[in-house]
N, CA and C atoms as an extended XYZ file, in Angstrom:
597
Properties=species:S:1:pos:R:3:atomname:S:1:resname:S:1:resid:I:1 pbc="F F F"
N       -14.408       28.860       65.696 N   VAL     1
C       -13.682       28.921       64.433 CA  VAL     1
C       -14.704       29.266       63.370 C   VAL     1
N       -14.477       30.326       62.628 N   GLU     2
C       -15.462       30.763       61.637 CA  GLU     2
C       -14.789       31.368       60.424 C   GLU     2
N       -15.588       31.523       59.377 N   GLU     3
C       -15.058       32.042       58.120 CA  GLU     3
C       -16.204       32.609       57.306 C   GLU     3
N       -15.897       33.619       56.518 N   PHE     4
C       -16.819       34.098       55.499 CA  PHE     4
C       -16.392       33.457       54.189 C   PHE     4
N       -17.339       32.887       53.462 N   ARG     5
C       -17.011       32.192       52.225 CA  ARG     5
C       -17.952       32.647       51.121 C   ARG     5
N       -17.384       33.052       50.002 N   SER     6
C       -18.156       33.411       48.815 CA  SER     6
C       -18.270       32.184       47.929 C   SER     6
N       -19.086       32.273       46.898 N   ALA     7
C       -19.323       31.124       46.019 CA  ALA     7
C       -18.025       30.568       45.459 C   ALA     7
N       -17.074       31.440       45.145 N   ASP     8
C       -15.797       30.971       44.581 CA  ASP     8
C       -14.698       30.881       45.639 C   ASP     8
N       -15.040       31.068       46.896 N   GLY     9
C       -14.070       30.950       47.978 CA  GLY     9
C       -13.755       32.272       48.641 C   GLY     9
N       -13.497       33.303       47.862 N   GLY    10
C       -13.198       34.629       48.386 CA  GLY    10
C       -13.724       35.664       47.413 C   GLY    10
N       -13.873       36.882       47.862 N   LEU    11
C       -14.406       37.937       46.993 CA  LEU    11
C       -13.414       38.226       45.867 C   LEU    11
N       -13.795       37.902       44.639 N   GLY    12
C       -12.943       38.161       43.485 CA  GLY    12
C       -11.943       37.061       43.180 C   GLY    12
N       -12.038       35.923       43.858 N   TYR    13
C       -11.068       34.845       43.618 CA  TYR    13
C       -11.146       34.343       42.177 C   TYR    13
N       -12.343       34.122       41.676 N   ALA    14
C       -12.512       33.543       40.333 CA  ALA    14
C       -11.933       34.440       39.243 C   ALA    14
N       -12.001       35.749       39.443 N   GLU    15
C       -11.516       36.669       38.401 CA  GLU    15
C       -10.025       36.964       38.529 C   GLU    15
N        -9.447       36.686       39.688 N   ALA    16
C        -8.022       36.956       39.902 CA  ALA    16
C        -7.166       35.889       39.232 C   ALA    16
N        -6.075       36.300       38.673 N   LYS    17
C        -5.073       35.384       38.123 CA  LYS    17
C        -4.037       35.102       39.213 C   LYS    17
N        -3.196       34.113       39.014 N   ALA    18
C        -2.139       33.814       39.983 CA  ALA    18
C        -1.306       35.064       40.236 C   ALA    18
N        -1.086       35.380       41.513 N   GLY    19
C        -0.323       36.553       41.898 CA  GLY    19
C        -1.170       37.797       42.103 C   GLY    19
N        -2.457       37.735       41.717 N   GLU    20
C        -3.333       38.906       41.846 CA  GLU    20
C        -4.136       38.841       43.140 C   GLU    20
N        -4.687       40.002       43.564 N   PRO    21
C        -5.382       40.053       44.848 CA  PRO    21
C        -6.833       39.587       44.781 C   PRO    21
N        -7.296       39.057       45.893 N   PHE    22
C        -8.720       38.834       46.147 CA  PHE    22
C        -8.933       39.103       47.631 C   PHE    22
N       -10.168       39.071       48.087 N   VAL    23
C       -10.486       39.484       49.455 CA  VAL    23
C       -11.068       38.325       50.249 C   VAL    23
N       -10.563       38.190       51.471 N   ARG    24
C       -11.175       37.283       52.444 CA  ARG    24
C       -11.673       38.153       53.596 C   ARG    24
N       -12.993       38.190       53.778 N   VAL    25
C       -13.589       39.023       54.820 CA  VAL    25
C       -13.040       38.591       56.181 C   VAL    25
N       -12.569       39.558       56.942 N   GLY    26
C       -12.004       39.295       58.258 CA  GLY    26
C       -10.523       38.959       58.219 C   GLY    26
N        -9.961       38.840       57.035 N   VAL    27
C        -8.530       38.569       56.872 CA  VAL    27
C        -7.856       39.748       56.194 C   VAL    27
N        -8.379       40.131       55.015 N   GLY    28
C        -7.816       41.246       54.275 CA  GLY    28
C        -7.673       40.925       52.802 C   GLY    28
N        -6.828       41.702       52.143 N   VAL    29
C        -6.514       41.457       50.735 CA  VAL    29
C        -5.404       40.414       50.708 C   VAL    29
N        -5.653       39.326       50.000 N   VAL    30
C        -4.683       38.237       49.935 CA  VAL    30
C        -4.354       37.938       48.474 C   VAL    30
N        -3.295       37.172       48.263 N   LYS    31
C        -2.801       36.908       46.910 CA  LYS    31
C        -3.156       35.494       46.463 C   LYS    31
N        -3.749       35.416       45.281 N   ARG    32
C        -4.020       34.104       44.690 CA  ARG    32
C        -2.698       33.455       44.306 C   ARG    32
N        -2.527       32.187       44.643 N   ILE    33
C        -1.256       31.505       44.444 CA  ILE    33
C        -1.114       30.930       43.035 C   ILE    33
N        -2.195       30.272       42.561 N   ASP    34
C        -2.122       29.553       41.294 CA  ASP    34
C        -3.516       29.521       40.664 C   ASP    34
N        -3.688       28.718       39.660 N   GLU    35
C        -4.979       28.645       38.967 CA  GLU    35
C        -5.890       27.556       39.534 C   GLU    35
N        -5.475       26.914       40.600 N   LYS    36
C        -6.294       25.875       41.227 CA  LYS    36
C        -7.482       26.501       41.953 C   LYS    36
N        -8.548       25.719       42.164 N   PRO    37
C        -9.687       26.231       42.930 CA  PRO    37
C        -9.276       26.618       44.350 C   PRO    37
N       -10.027       27.524       44.937 N   PHE    38
C        -9.814       27.981       46.305 CA  PHE    38
C        -9.950       26.810       47.271 C   PHE    38
N        -9.091       26.751       48.271 N   THR    39
C        -9.242       25.803       49.369 CA  THR    39
C        -9.062       26.550       50.681 C   THR    39
N        -9.950       26.273       51.633 N   PHE    40
C        -9.908       27.014       52.895 CA  PHE    40
C        -8.653       26.728       53.697 C   PHE    40
N        -8.021       25.577       53.471 N   SER    41
C        -6.849       25.206       54.264 CA  SER    41
C        -5.535       25.726       53.682 C   SER    41
N        -5.597       26.404       52.527 N   THR    42
C        -4.388       26.984       51.935 CA  THR    42
C        -4.071       28.306       52.618 C   THR    42
N        -2.805       28.559       52.879 N   THR    43
C        -2.373       29.844       53.426 CA  THR    43
C        -2.081       30.784       52.263 C   THR    43
N        -2.878       31.835       52.141 N   TYR    44
C        -2.687       32.840       51.104 CA  TYR    44
C        -1.966       34.034       51.722 C   TYR    44
N        -0.909       34.512       51.070 N   ASP    45
C        -0.147       35.644       51.601 CA  ASP    45
C        -1.037       36.873       51.710 C   ASP    45
N        -0.932       37.566       52.843 N   ILE    46
C        -1.717       38.779       53.069 CA  ILE    46
C        -0.984       39.964       52.471 C   ILE    46
N        -1.637       40.650       51.533 N   LEU    47
C        -1.073       41.839       50.906 CA  LEU    47
C        -1.431       43.102       51.685 C   LEU    47
N        -2.648       43.120       52.258 N   ASP    48
C        -3.122       44.268       53.035 CA  ASP    48
C        -4.059       43.732       54.118 C   ASP    48
N        -3.642       43.810       55.391 N   PRO    49
C        -4.495       43.289       56.458 CA  PRO    49
C        -5.648       44.219       56.823 C   PRO    49
N        -5.718       45.390       56.194 N   GLY    50
C        -6.745       46.352       56.564 CA  GLY    50
C        -6.433       46.968       57.915 C   GLY    50
N        -7.448       47.587       58.505 N   LYS    51
C        -7.272       48.268       59.793 CA  LYS    51
C        -8.126       47.560       60.838 C   LYS    51
N        -7.484       47.148       61.939 N   TRP    52
C        -8.178       46.480       63.026 CA  TRP    52
C        -8.254       47.380       64.247 C   TRP    52
N        -9.407       47.359       64.908 N   GLN    53
C        -9.561       48.032       66.203 CA  GLN    53
C       -10.145       47.016       67.182 C   GLN    53
N        -9.654       47.031       68.393 N   VAL    54
C       -10.171       46.150       69.437 CA  VAL    54
C       -10.596       47.022       70.610 C   VAL    54
N       -11.837       46.830       71.038 N   LYS    55
C       -12.365       47.612       72.147 CA  LYS    55
C       -12.861       46.640       73.212 C   LYS    55
N       -12.296       46.758       74.429 N   LYS    56
C       -12.650       45.852       75.510 CA  LYS    56
C       -13.600       46.538       76.477 C   LYS    56
N       -14.570       45.778       76.957 N   GLY    57
C       -15.483       46.236       77.993 CA  GLY    57
C       -15.464       45.255       79.147 C   GLY    57
N       -16.233       45.549       80.189 N   ARG    58
C       -16.272       44.684       81.364 CA  ARG    58
C       -16.755       43.288       81.011 C   ARG    58
N       -17.751       43.184       80.122 N   ASP    59
C       -18.353       41.890       79.807 CA  ASP    59
C       -18.291       41.565       78.312 C   ASP    59
N       -17.456       42.306       77.568 N   ARG    60
C       -17.438       42.112       76.120 CA  ARG    60
C       -16.127       42.563       75.504 C   ARG    60
N       -15.927       42.096       74.270 N   ILE    61
C       -14.819       42.577       73.452 CA  ILE    61
C       -15.352       42.740       72.036 C   ILE    61
N       -14.966       43.829       71.397 N   ARG    62
C       -15.454       44.130       70.043 CA  ARG    62
C       -14.266       44.294       69.105 C   ARG    62
N       -14.321       43.553       68.002 N   PHE    63
C       -13.290       43.625       66.966 CA  PHE    63
C       -13.905       44.298       65.744 C   PHE    63
N       -13.253       45.309       65.221 N   THR    64
C       -13.732       45.972       64.008 CA  THR    64
C       -12.640       45.917       62.962 C   THR    64
N       -13.005       45.444       61.776 N   HIS    65
C       -12.061       45.304       60.662 CA  HIS    65
C       -12.562       46.148       59.499 C   HIS    65
N       -11.740       47.109       59.071 N   GLU    66
C       -12.084       47.944       57.909 CA  GLU    66
C       -11.099       47.638       56.791 C   GLU    66
N       -11.638       47.480       55.584 N   LEU    67
C       -10.800       47.138       54.451 CA  LEU    67
C       -11.271       47.879       53.206 C   LEU    67
N       -10.317       48.395       52.446 N   HIS    68
C       -10.574       49.022       51.146 CA  HIS    68
C        -9.617       48.371       50.161 C   HIS    68
N       -10.144       47.451       49.338 N   ALA    69
C        -9.298       46.688       48.420 CA  ALA    69
C        -9.170       47.394       47.078 C   ALA    69
N        -8.060       47.205       46.375 N   PRO    70
C        -7.884       47.817       45.054 CA  PRO    70
C        -8.843       47.243       44.010 C   PRO    70
N        -9.492       46.144       44.349 N   THR    71
C       -10.436       45.506       43.416 CA  THR    71
C       -11.839       46.091       43.501 C   THR    71
N       -12.046       47.077       44.378 N   GLY    72
C       -13.354       47.712       44.510 CA  GLY    72
C       -14.185       47.212       45.673 C   GLY    72
N       -13.729       46.154       46.324 N   TYR    73
C       -14.432       45.675       47.511 CA  TYR    73
C       -13.985       46.481       48.722 C   TYR    73
N       -14.947       46.822       49.569 N   ALA    74
C       -14.635       47.516       50.820 CA  ALA    74
C       -15.746       47.191       51.816 C   ALA    74
N       -15.372       47.115       53.073 N   TYR    75
C       -16.366       46.774       54.093 CA  TYR    75
C       -15.894       47.228       55.461 C   TYR    75
N       -16.858       47.220       56.387 N   GLN    76
C       -16.565       47.331       57.816 CA  GLN    76
C       -17.232       46.136       58.475 C   GLN    76
N       -16.421       45.297       59.098 N   TYR    77
C       -16.919       44.102       59.765 CA  TYR    77
C       -16.706       44.260       61.253 C   TYR    77
N       -17.763       44.056       62.022 N   THR    78
C       -17.680       44.146       63.474 CA  THR    78
C       -18.151       42.838       64.081 C   THR    78
N       -17.332       42.303       64.964 N   LYS    79
C       -17.682       41.094       65.705 CA  LYS    79
C       -17.596       41.422       67.181 C   LYS    79
N       -18.664       41.159       67.904 N   THR    80
C       -18.700       41.398       69.338 CA  THR    80
C       -18.927       40.067       70.045 C   THR    80
N       -18.120       39.784       71.049 N   VAL    81
C       -18.297       38.617       71.904 CA  VAL    81
C       -18.605       39.166       73.288 C   VAL    81
N       -19.785       38.825       73.817 N   ARG    82
C       -20.159       39.334       75.134 CA  ARG    82
C       -20.712       38.215       75.997 C   ARG    82
N       -20.653       38.423       77.306 N   PHE    83
C       -21.088       37.412       78.254 CA  PHE    83
C       -22.199       37.970       79.131 C   PHE    83
N       -23.186       37.109       79.378 N   SER    84
C       -24.285       37.437       80.273 CA  SER    84
C       -24.540       36.189       81.107 C   SER    84
N       -24.011       36.166       82.326 N   GLY    85
C       -24.098       34.958       83.153 CA  GLY    85
C       -23.343       33.824       82.483 C   GLY    85
N       -24.017       32.695       82.283 N   ALA    86
C       -23.391       31.526       81.652 CA  ALA    86
C       -23.554       31.543       80.138 C   ALA    86
N       -24.074       32.626       79.596 N   GLN    87
C       -24.337       32.715       78.163 CA  GLN    87
C       -23.279       33.552       77.460 C   GLN    87
N       -22.763       33.020       76.342 N   MET    88
C       -21.857       33.774       75.484 CA  MET    88
C       -22.626       34.122       74.205 C   MET    88
N       -22.608       35.387       73.835 N   VAL    89
C       -23.314       35.852       72.631 CA  VAL    89
C       -22.268       36.373       71.653 C   VAL    89
N       -22.340       35.876       70.419 N   ILE    90
C       -21.451       36.351       69.351 CA  ILE    90
C       -22.316       37.090       68.342 C   ILE    90
N       -21.990       38.353       68.096 N   GLU    91
C       -22.758       39.179       67.156 CA  GLU    91
C       -21.853       39.592       65.998 C   GLU    91
N       -22.402       39.520       64.792 N   HIS    92
C       -21.672       39.907       63.587 CA  HIS    92
C       -22.432       41.018       62.860 C   HIS    92
N       -21.674       41.961       62.321 N   GLN    93
C       -22.265       42.976       61.451 CA  GLN    93
C       -21.281       43.236       60.311 C   GLN    93
N       -21.744       43.058       59.083 N   LEU    94
C       -20.912       43.299       57.908 CA  LEU    94
C       -21.592       44.372       57.076 C   LEU    94
N       -20.897       45.509       56.905 N   ARG    95
C       -21.458       46.633       56.151 CA  ARG    95
C       -20.610       46.878       54.911 C   ARG    95
N       -21.246       46.845       53.759 N   ASN    96
C       -20.560       47.083       52.496 CA  ASN    96
C       -20.307       48.582       52.343 C   ASN    96
N       -19.046       48.986       52.212 N   THR    97
C       -18.694       50.402       52.044 CA  THR    97
C       -18.013       50.640       50.692 C   THR    97
N       -18.053       49.626       49.833 N   GLY    98
C       -17.364       49.728       48.544 CA  GLY    98
C       -18.302       49.845       47.364 C   GLY    98
N       -17.739       49.725       46.171 N   LYS    99
C       -18.488       49.870       44.923 CA  LYS    99
C       -19.066       48.550       44.438 C   LYS    99
N       -18.519       47.445       44.917 N   ARG   100
C       -18.935       46.131       44.428 CA  ARG   100
C       -19.828       45.415       45.433 C   ARG   100
N       -20.749       44.640       44.906 N   ARG   101
C       -21.666       43.876       45.737 CA  ARG   101
C       -20.903       42.761       46.447 C   ARG   101
N       -21.188       42.575       47.729 N   ILE   102
C       -20.579       41.510       48.520 CA  ILE   102
C       -21.610       40.403       48.708 C   ILE   102
N       -21.291       39.218       48.196 N   GLN   103
C       -22.132       38.041       48.418 CA  GLN   103
C       -21.273       37.043       49.184 C   GLN   103
N       -21.670       36.759       50.405 N   THR   104
C       -20.877       35.876       51.245 CA  THR   104
C       -21.777       35.205       52.276 C   THR   104
N       -21.335       34.092       52.778 N   ALA   105
C       -22.009       33.402       53.874 CA  ALA   105
C       -20.984       33.213       54.982 C   ALA   105
N       -21.450       33.285       56.204 N   GLN   106
C       -20.576       33.111       57.358 CA  GLN   106
C       -20.921       31.776       57.995 C   GLN   106
N       -19.897       31.038       58.423 N   TYR   107
C       -20.176       29.780       59.116 CA  TYR   107
C       -19.275       29.633       60.337 C   TYR   107
N       -19.730       28.789       61.242 N   ASN   108
C       -18.980       28.488       62.468 CA  ASN   108
C       -18.706       26.998       62.543 C   ASN   108
N       -17.530       26.662       63.039 N   HIS   109
C       -17.239       25.314       63.520 CA  HIS   109
C       -17.295       25.430       65.029 C   HIS   109
N       -18.100       24.608       65.651 N   ASN   110
C       -18.191       24.637       67.110 CA  ASN   110
C       -17.412       23.451       67.658 C   ASN   110
N       -16.234       23.727       68.184 N   PHE   111
C       -15.371       22.684       68.743 CA  PHE   111
C       -15.465       22.741       70.267 C   PHE   111
N       -15.944       21.668       70.879 N   PHE   112
C       -16.103       21.657       72.328 CA  PHE   112
C       -15.411       20.460       72.946 C   PHE   112
N       -14.824       20.676       74.122 N   VAL   113
C       -14.320       19.607       74.974 CA  VAL   113
C       -14.996       19.839       76.320 C   VAL   113
N       -15.736       18.850       76.782 N   MET   114
C       -16.483       18.980       78.034 CA  MET   114
C       -15.658       18.432       79.194 C   MET   114
N       -15.152       19.314       80.032 N   ASP   115
C       -14.381       18.917       81.220 CA  ASP   115
C       -13.304       17.890       80.907 C   ASP   115
N       -12.638       18.046       79.765 N   GLY   116
C       -11.540       17.167       79.396 CA  GLY   116
C       -11.955       15.802       78.876 C   GLY   116
N       -13.257       15.559       78.725 N   GLN   117
C       -13.739       14.260       78.280 CA  GLN   117
C       -13.629       14.149       76.753 C   GLN   117
N       -13.179       13.000       76.245 N   PRO   118
C       -13.130       12.816       74.796 CA  PRO   118
C       -14.530       12.620       74.232 C   PRO   118
N       -14.705       12.899       72.952 N   SER   119
C       -15.984       12.622       72.292 CA  SER   119
C       -16.126       11.116       72.164 C   SER   119
N       -17.279       10.613       72.590 N   GLY   120
C       -17.529        9.177       72.564 CA  GLY   120
C       -18.965        8.894       72.937 C   GLY   120
N       -19.285        7.657       73.322 N   PRO   121
C       -20.660        7.269       73.610 CA  PRO   121
C       -21.358        8.106       74.684 C   PRO   121
N       -20.606        8.779       75.554 N   ASP   122
C       -21.230        9.653       76.547 CA  ASP   122
C       -21.630       11.004       75.977 C   ASP   122
N       -21.219       11.290       74.744 N   THR   123
C       -21.515       12.571       74.104 CA  THR   123
C       -22.633       12.397       73.086 C   THR   123
N       -23.562       13.323       73.073 N   TRP   124
C       -24.578       13.315       72.021 CA  TRP   124
C       -24.886       14.735       71.583 C   TRP   124
N       -25.349       14.848       70.331 N   VAL   125
C       -25.717       16.134       69.741 CA  VAL   125
C       -27.157       16.014       69.261 C   VAL   125
N       -27.998       16.976       69.612 N   LYS   126
C       -29.412       16.923       69.257 CA  LYS   126
C       -29.833       18.187       68.532 C   LYS   126
N       -30.577       18.002       67.439 N   PHE   127
C       -31.120       19.085       66.631 CA  PHE   127
C       -32.640       19.115       66.796 C   PHE   127
N       -33.318       20.227       66.488 N   PRO   128
C       -34.771       20.281       66.618 CA  PRO   128
C       -35.514       19.754       65.379 C   PRO   128
N       -34.803       19.102       64.482 N   PHE   129
C       -35.421       18.549       63.273 CA  PHE   129
C       -34.794       17.191       62.978 C   PHE   129
N       -35.488       16.389       62.207 N   GLU   130
C       -34.958       15.085       61.838 CA  GLU   130
C       -33.833       15.254       60.836 C   GLU   130
N       -32.712       14.636       61.122 N   LEU   131
C       -31.517       14.775       60.280 CA  LEU   131
C       -31.602       13.850       59.074 C   LEU   131
N       -31.424       14.417       57.906 N   LYS   132
C       -31.373       13.641       56.674 CA  LYS   132
C       -29.955       13.765       56.141 C   LYS   132
N       -29.212       12.656       56.192 N   GLU   133
C       -27.802       12.681       55.806 CA  GLU   133
C       -27.635       12.787       54.293 C   GLU   133
N       -26.866       13.795       53.862 N   THR   134
C       -26.489       13.894       52.450 CA  THR   134
C       -25.037       13.480       52.269 C   THR   134
N       -24.286       13.502       53.352 N   ARG   135
C       -22.928       12.975       53.415 CA  ARG   135
C       -22.837       12.239       54.737 C   ARG   135
N       -22.608       10.947       54.704 N   LYS   136
C       -22.727       10.110       55.890 CA  LYS   136
C       -21.446       10.073       56.737 C   LYS   136
N       -21.662        9.838       58.034 N   PHE   137
C       -20.561        9.621       58.956 CA  PHE   137
C       -19.846        8.314       58.636 C   PHE   137
N       -18.625        8.168       59.130 N   ASN   138
C       -17.963        6.868       59.147 CA  ASN   138
C       -18.824        5.988       60.052 C   ASN   138
N       -19.421        4.907       59.509 N   PRO   139
C       -20.375        4.107       60.288 CA  PRO   139
C       -19.758        3.375       61.479 C   PRO   139
N       -18.441        3.329       61.560 N   GLU   140
C       -17.796        2.709       62.719 CA  GLU   140
C       -17.702        3.675       63.899 C   GLU   140
N       -17.824        4.991       63.604 N   LEU   141
C       -17.594        5.987       64.650 CA  LEU   141
C       -18.851        6.704       65.130 C   LEU   141
N       -19.828        6.922       64.233 N   ALA   142
C       -21.009        7.687       64.627 CA  ALA   142
C       -22.217        7.277       63.795 C   ALA   142
N       -23.399        7.551       64.350 N   ALA   143
C       -24.637        7.221       63.658 CA  ALA   143
C       -25.668        8.304       63.949 C   ALA   143
N       -26.653        8.397       63.054 N   VAL   144
C       -27.766        9.332       63.216 CA  VAL   144
C       -29.000        8.527       63.599 C   VAL   144
N       -29.699        9.005       64.620 N   LYS   145
C       -30.969        8.400       65.002 CA  LYS   145
C       -31.981        9.525       65.163 C   LYS   145
N       -32.815        9.702       64.143 N   GLY   146
C       -33.811       10.773       64.177 CA  GLY   146
C       -33.164       12.138       64.139 C   GLY   146
N       -33.227       12.847       65.249 N   SER   147
C       -32.659       14.199       65.329 CA  SER   147
C       -31.352       14.231       66.115 C   SER   147
N       -30.807       13.044       66.432 N   GLU   148
C       -29.591       12.982       67.250 CA  GLU   148
C       -28.410       12.379       66.496 C   GLU   148
N       -27.228       12.857       66.868 N   VAL   149
C       -25.972       12.249       66.444 CA  VAL   149
C       -25.429       11.518       67.658 C   VAL   149
N       -25.097       10.245       67.462 N   ARG   150
C       -24.558        9.447       68.563 CA  ARG   150
C       -23.187        8.913       68.175 C   ARG   150
N       -22.259        9.059       69.087 N   TYR   151
C       -20.921        8.501       68.901 CA  TYR   151
C       -20.970        7.021       69.279 C   TYR   151
N       -20.406        6.175       68.442 N   LEU   152
C       -20.407        4.741       68.695 CA  LEU   152
C       -19.155        4.282       69.429 C   LEU   152
N       -18.086        5.053       69.282 N   LYS   153
C       -16.815        4.739       69.936 CA  LYS   153
C       -16.202        6.033       70.446 C   LYS   153
N       -15.299        5.902       71.397 N   GLU   154
C       -14.530        7.058       71.833 CA  GLU   154
C       -13.525        7.390       70.737 C   GLU   154
N       -13.517        8.657       70.298 N   LEU   155
C       -12.590        9.060       69.253 CA  LEU   155
C       -11.178        9.125       69.804 C   LEU   155
N       -10.254        8.586       69.049 N   GLN   156
C        -8.848        8.591       69.427 CA  GLN   156
C        -8.165        9.824       68.837 C   GLN   156
N        -6.985       10.150       69.326 N   THR   157
C        -6.233       11.289       68.817 CA  THR   157
C        -6.108       11.188       67.302 C   THR   157
N        -6.467       12.253       66.615 N   GLY   158
C        -6.374       12.284       65.153 CA  GLY   158
C        -7.639       11.831       64.456 C   GLY   158
N        -8.576       11.226       65.179 N   GLN   159
C        -9.828       10.803       64.559 CA  GLN   159
C       -10.836       11.934       64.591 C   GLN   159
N       -11.692       11.949       63.592 N   GLY   160
C       -12.769       12.922       63.551 CA  GLY   160
C       -13.927       12.346       62.769 C   GLY   160
N       -15.078       12.976       62.917 N   ILE   161
C       -16.237       12.580       62.130 CA  ILE   161
C       -16.780       13.813       61.424 C   ILE   161
N       -17.318       13.590       60.243 N   ILE   162
C       -17.929       14.680       59.489 CA  ILE   162
C       -19.086       14.111       58.672 C   ILE   162
N       -20.142       14.876       58.585 N   ALA   163
C       -21.305       14.512       57.775 CA  ALA   163
C       -22.002       15.804       57.386 C   ALA   163
N       -22.925       15.718       56.440 N   GLU   164
C       -23.746       16.877       56.055 CA  GLU   164
C       -25.199       16.455       56.104 C   GLU   164
N       -26.064       17.431       56.465 N   PHE   165
C       -27.471       17.128       56.674 CA  PHE   165
C       -28.385       18.163       56.020 C   PHE   165
N       -29.578       17.693       55.664 N   THR   166
C       -30.703       18.568       55.351 CA  THR   166
C       -31.786       18.207       56.358 C   THR   166
N       -32.968       18.792       56.187 N   GLY   167
C       -34.074       18.535       57.101 CA  GLY   167
C       -34.491       19.775       57.860 C   GLY   167
N       -33.634       20.797       57.857 N   PHE   168
C       -33.977       22.040       58.559 CA  PHE   168
C       -34.889       22.890       57.682 C   PHE   168
N       -35.633       23.766       58.339 N   GLY   169
C       -36.583       24.622       57.640 CA  GLY   169
C       -36.046       26.020       57.393 C   GLY   169
N       -36.928       26.926       56.923 N   PRO   170
C       -36.492       28.263       56.528 CA  PRO   170
C       -36.479       29.301       57.652 C   PRO   170
N       -36.705       28.867       58.890 N   THR   171
C       -36.731       29.845       59.991 CA  THR   171
C       -35.591       29.586       60.971 C   THR   171
N       -35.329       30.572       61.824 N   ALA   172
C       -34.252       30.467       62.799 CA  ALA   172
C       -34.557       29.465       63.905 C   ALA   172
N       -35.797       29.002       64.007 N   SER   173
C       -36.138       28.060       65.083 CA  SER   173
C       -35.379       26.741       64.958 C   SER   173
N       -34.935       26.379       63.754 N   ASP   174
C       -34.152       25.153       63.575 CA  ASP   174
C       -32.678       25.340       63.926 C   ASP   174
N       -32.268       26.580       64.169 N   TYR   175
C       -30.887       26.843       64.589 CA  TYR   175
C       -30.860       26.780       66.112 C   TYR   175
N       -30.950       25.571       66.637 N   ASP   176
C       -31.028       25.346       68.077 CA  ASP   176
C       -30.440       23.959       68.349 C   ASP   176
N       -29.151       23.907       68.595 N   VAL   177
C       -28.420       22.649       68.695 CA  VAL   177
C       -27.959       22.443       70.137 C   VAL   177
N       -28.109       21.222       70.628 N   ARG   178
C       -27.667       20.890       71.986 CA  ARG   178
C       -26.578       19.831       71.923 C   ARG   178
N       -25.556       20.033       72.709 N   LEU   179
C       -24.443       19.089       72.826 CA  LEU   179
C       -24.261       18.810       74.305 C   LEU   179
N       -24.279       17.534       74.673 N   GLU   180
C       -24.127       17.183       76.084 CA  GLU   180
C       -23.173       16.022       76.237 C   GLU   180
N       -22.504       16.013       77.393 N   ASN   181
C       -21.665       14.886       77.769 CA  ASN   181
C       -22.189       14.383       79.105 C   ASN   181
N       -22.735       13.163       79.101 N   ARG   182
C       -23.362       12.609       80.296 CA  ARG   182
C       -22.352       12.360       81.421 C   ARG   182
N       -21.137       11.942       81.059 N   LYS   183
C       -20.125       11.668       82.081 CA  LYS   183
C       -19.694       12.962       82.771 C   LYS   183
N       -19.509       14.009       81.986 N   ALA   184
C       -19.109       15.310       82.553 CA  ALA   184
C       -20.285       16.039       83.188 C   ALA   184
N       -21.517       15.598       82.884 N   LYS   185
C       -22.734       16.243       83.372 CA  LYS   185
C       -22.763       17.727       83.007 C   LYS   185
N       -22.440       17.982       81.734 N   THR   186
C       -22.428       19.356       81.251 CA  THR   186
C       -22.860       19.382       79.794 C   THR   186
N       -23.216       20.570       79.327 N   GLY   187
C       -23.666       20.693       77.947 CA  GLY   187
C       -23.610       22.124       77.454 C   GLY   187
N       -23.881       22.246       76.166 N   VAL   188
C       -23.892       23.548       75.497 CA  VAL   188
C       -25.123       23.603       74.602 C   VAL   188
N       -25.771       24.752       74.570 N   ARG   189
C       -26.875       24.987       73.646 CA  ARG   189
C       -26.450       26.108       72.711 C   ARG   189
N       -26.552       25.861       71.399 N   ILE   190
C       -26.129       26.839       70.394 CA  ILE   190
C       -27.369       27.278       69.613 C   ILE   190
N       -27.648       28.590       69.653 N   ARG   191
C       -28.804       29.120       68.925 CA  ARG   191
C       -28.377       30.286       68.054 C   ARG   191
N       -29.057       30.428       66.928 N   GLY   192
C       -28.799       31.549       66.029 CA  GLY   192
C       -30.087       32.308       65.743 C   GLY   192
N       -29.943       33.557       65.329 N   ASP   193
C       -31.123       34.366       65.018 CA  ASP   193
C       -31.376       34.458       63.514 C   ASP   193
N       -30.695       33.625       62.742 N   ARG   194
C       -30.906       33.541       61.289 CA  ARG   194
C       -31.153       32.092       60.946 C   ARG   194
N       -31.852       31.799       59.861 N   PRO   195
C       -32.066       30.405       59.467 CA  PRO   195
C       -30.742       29.733       59.086 C   PRO   195
N       -30.685       28.432       59.281 N   LEU   196
C       -29.548       27.639       58.821 CA  LEU   196
C       -29.554       27.592       57.310 C   LEU   196
N       -28.377       27.580       56.714 N   SER   197
C       -28.286       27.393       55.266 CA  SER   197
C       -27.547       26.104       54.935 C   SER   197
N       -26.753       25.608       55.895 N   LYS   198
C       -26.005       24.366       55.676 CA  LYS   198
C       -25.632       23.793       57.036 C   LYS   198
N       -25.746       22.456       57.162 N   VAL   199
C       -25.325       21.772       58.383 CA  VAL   199
C       -24.454       20.611       57.972 C   VAL   199
């Protein structure tokens, strides 16, 4: 699950009035609903979905999204998902083809279920740096110990944990996260080729 987010939520959101267009990269030209701040969970009506192409290969699929907005924003966004053995690689390329500067950050939510096991004390997440909490977990459900996140209880349906951290450095070497479930005897390693900007 991922999204491109600009400082004001979407490209041109702050300057648009209710009913006017702004751009969400990878979605298209959408309509601002009201004068309230942007929220990622709001459904904004799509005015122009742009042009999508999907190209499938033996070990990959490539999605290309081209958009030319009436507000002067235009881009070509390509996302490729490919497999090499047990490794999945996600590649992004965003090329500005319009008159206006595009300032955006891309983020991922990594949602994993290991062999049907719920998140709980058998699950742990490890980072290559010491985690400094700027927004703390619910202390009944999870805790931070050095560079690890530990679940204190098995999460029940509808429960979740969220926190924010600093402690990472300016290089891509800190973008190396491990998630394992001891009961399932399985895990995932997530690495990026760009430095982290937010965790």
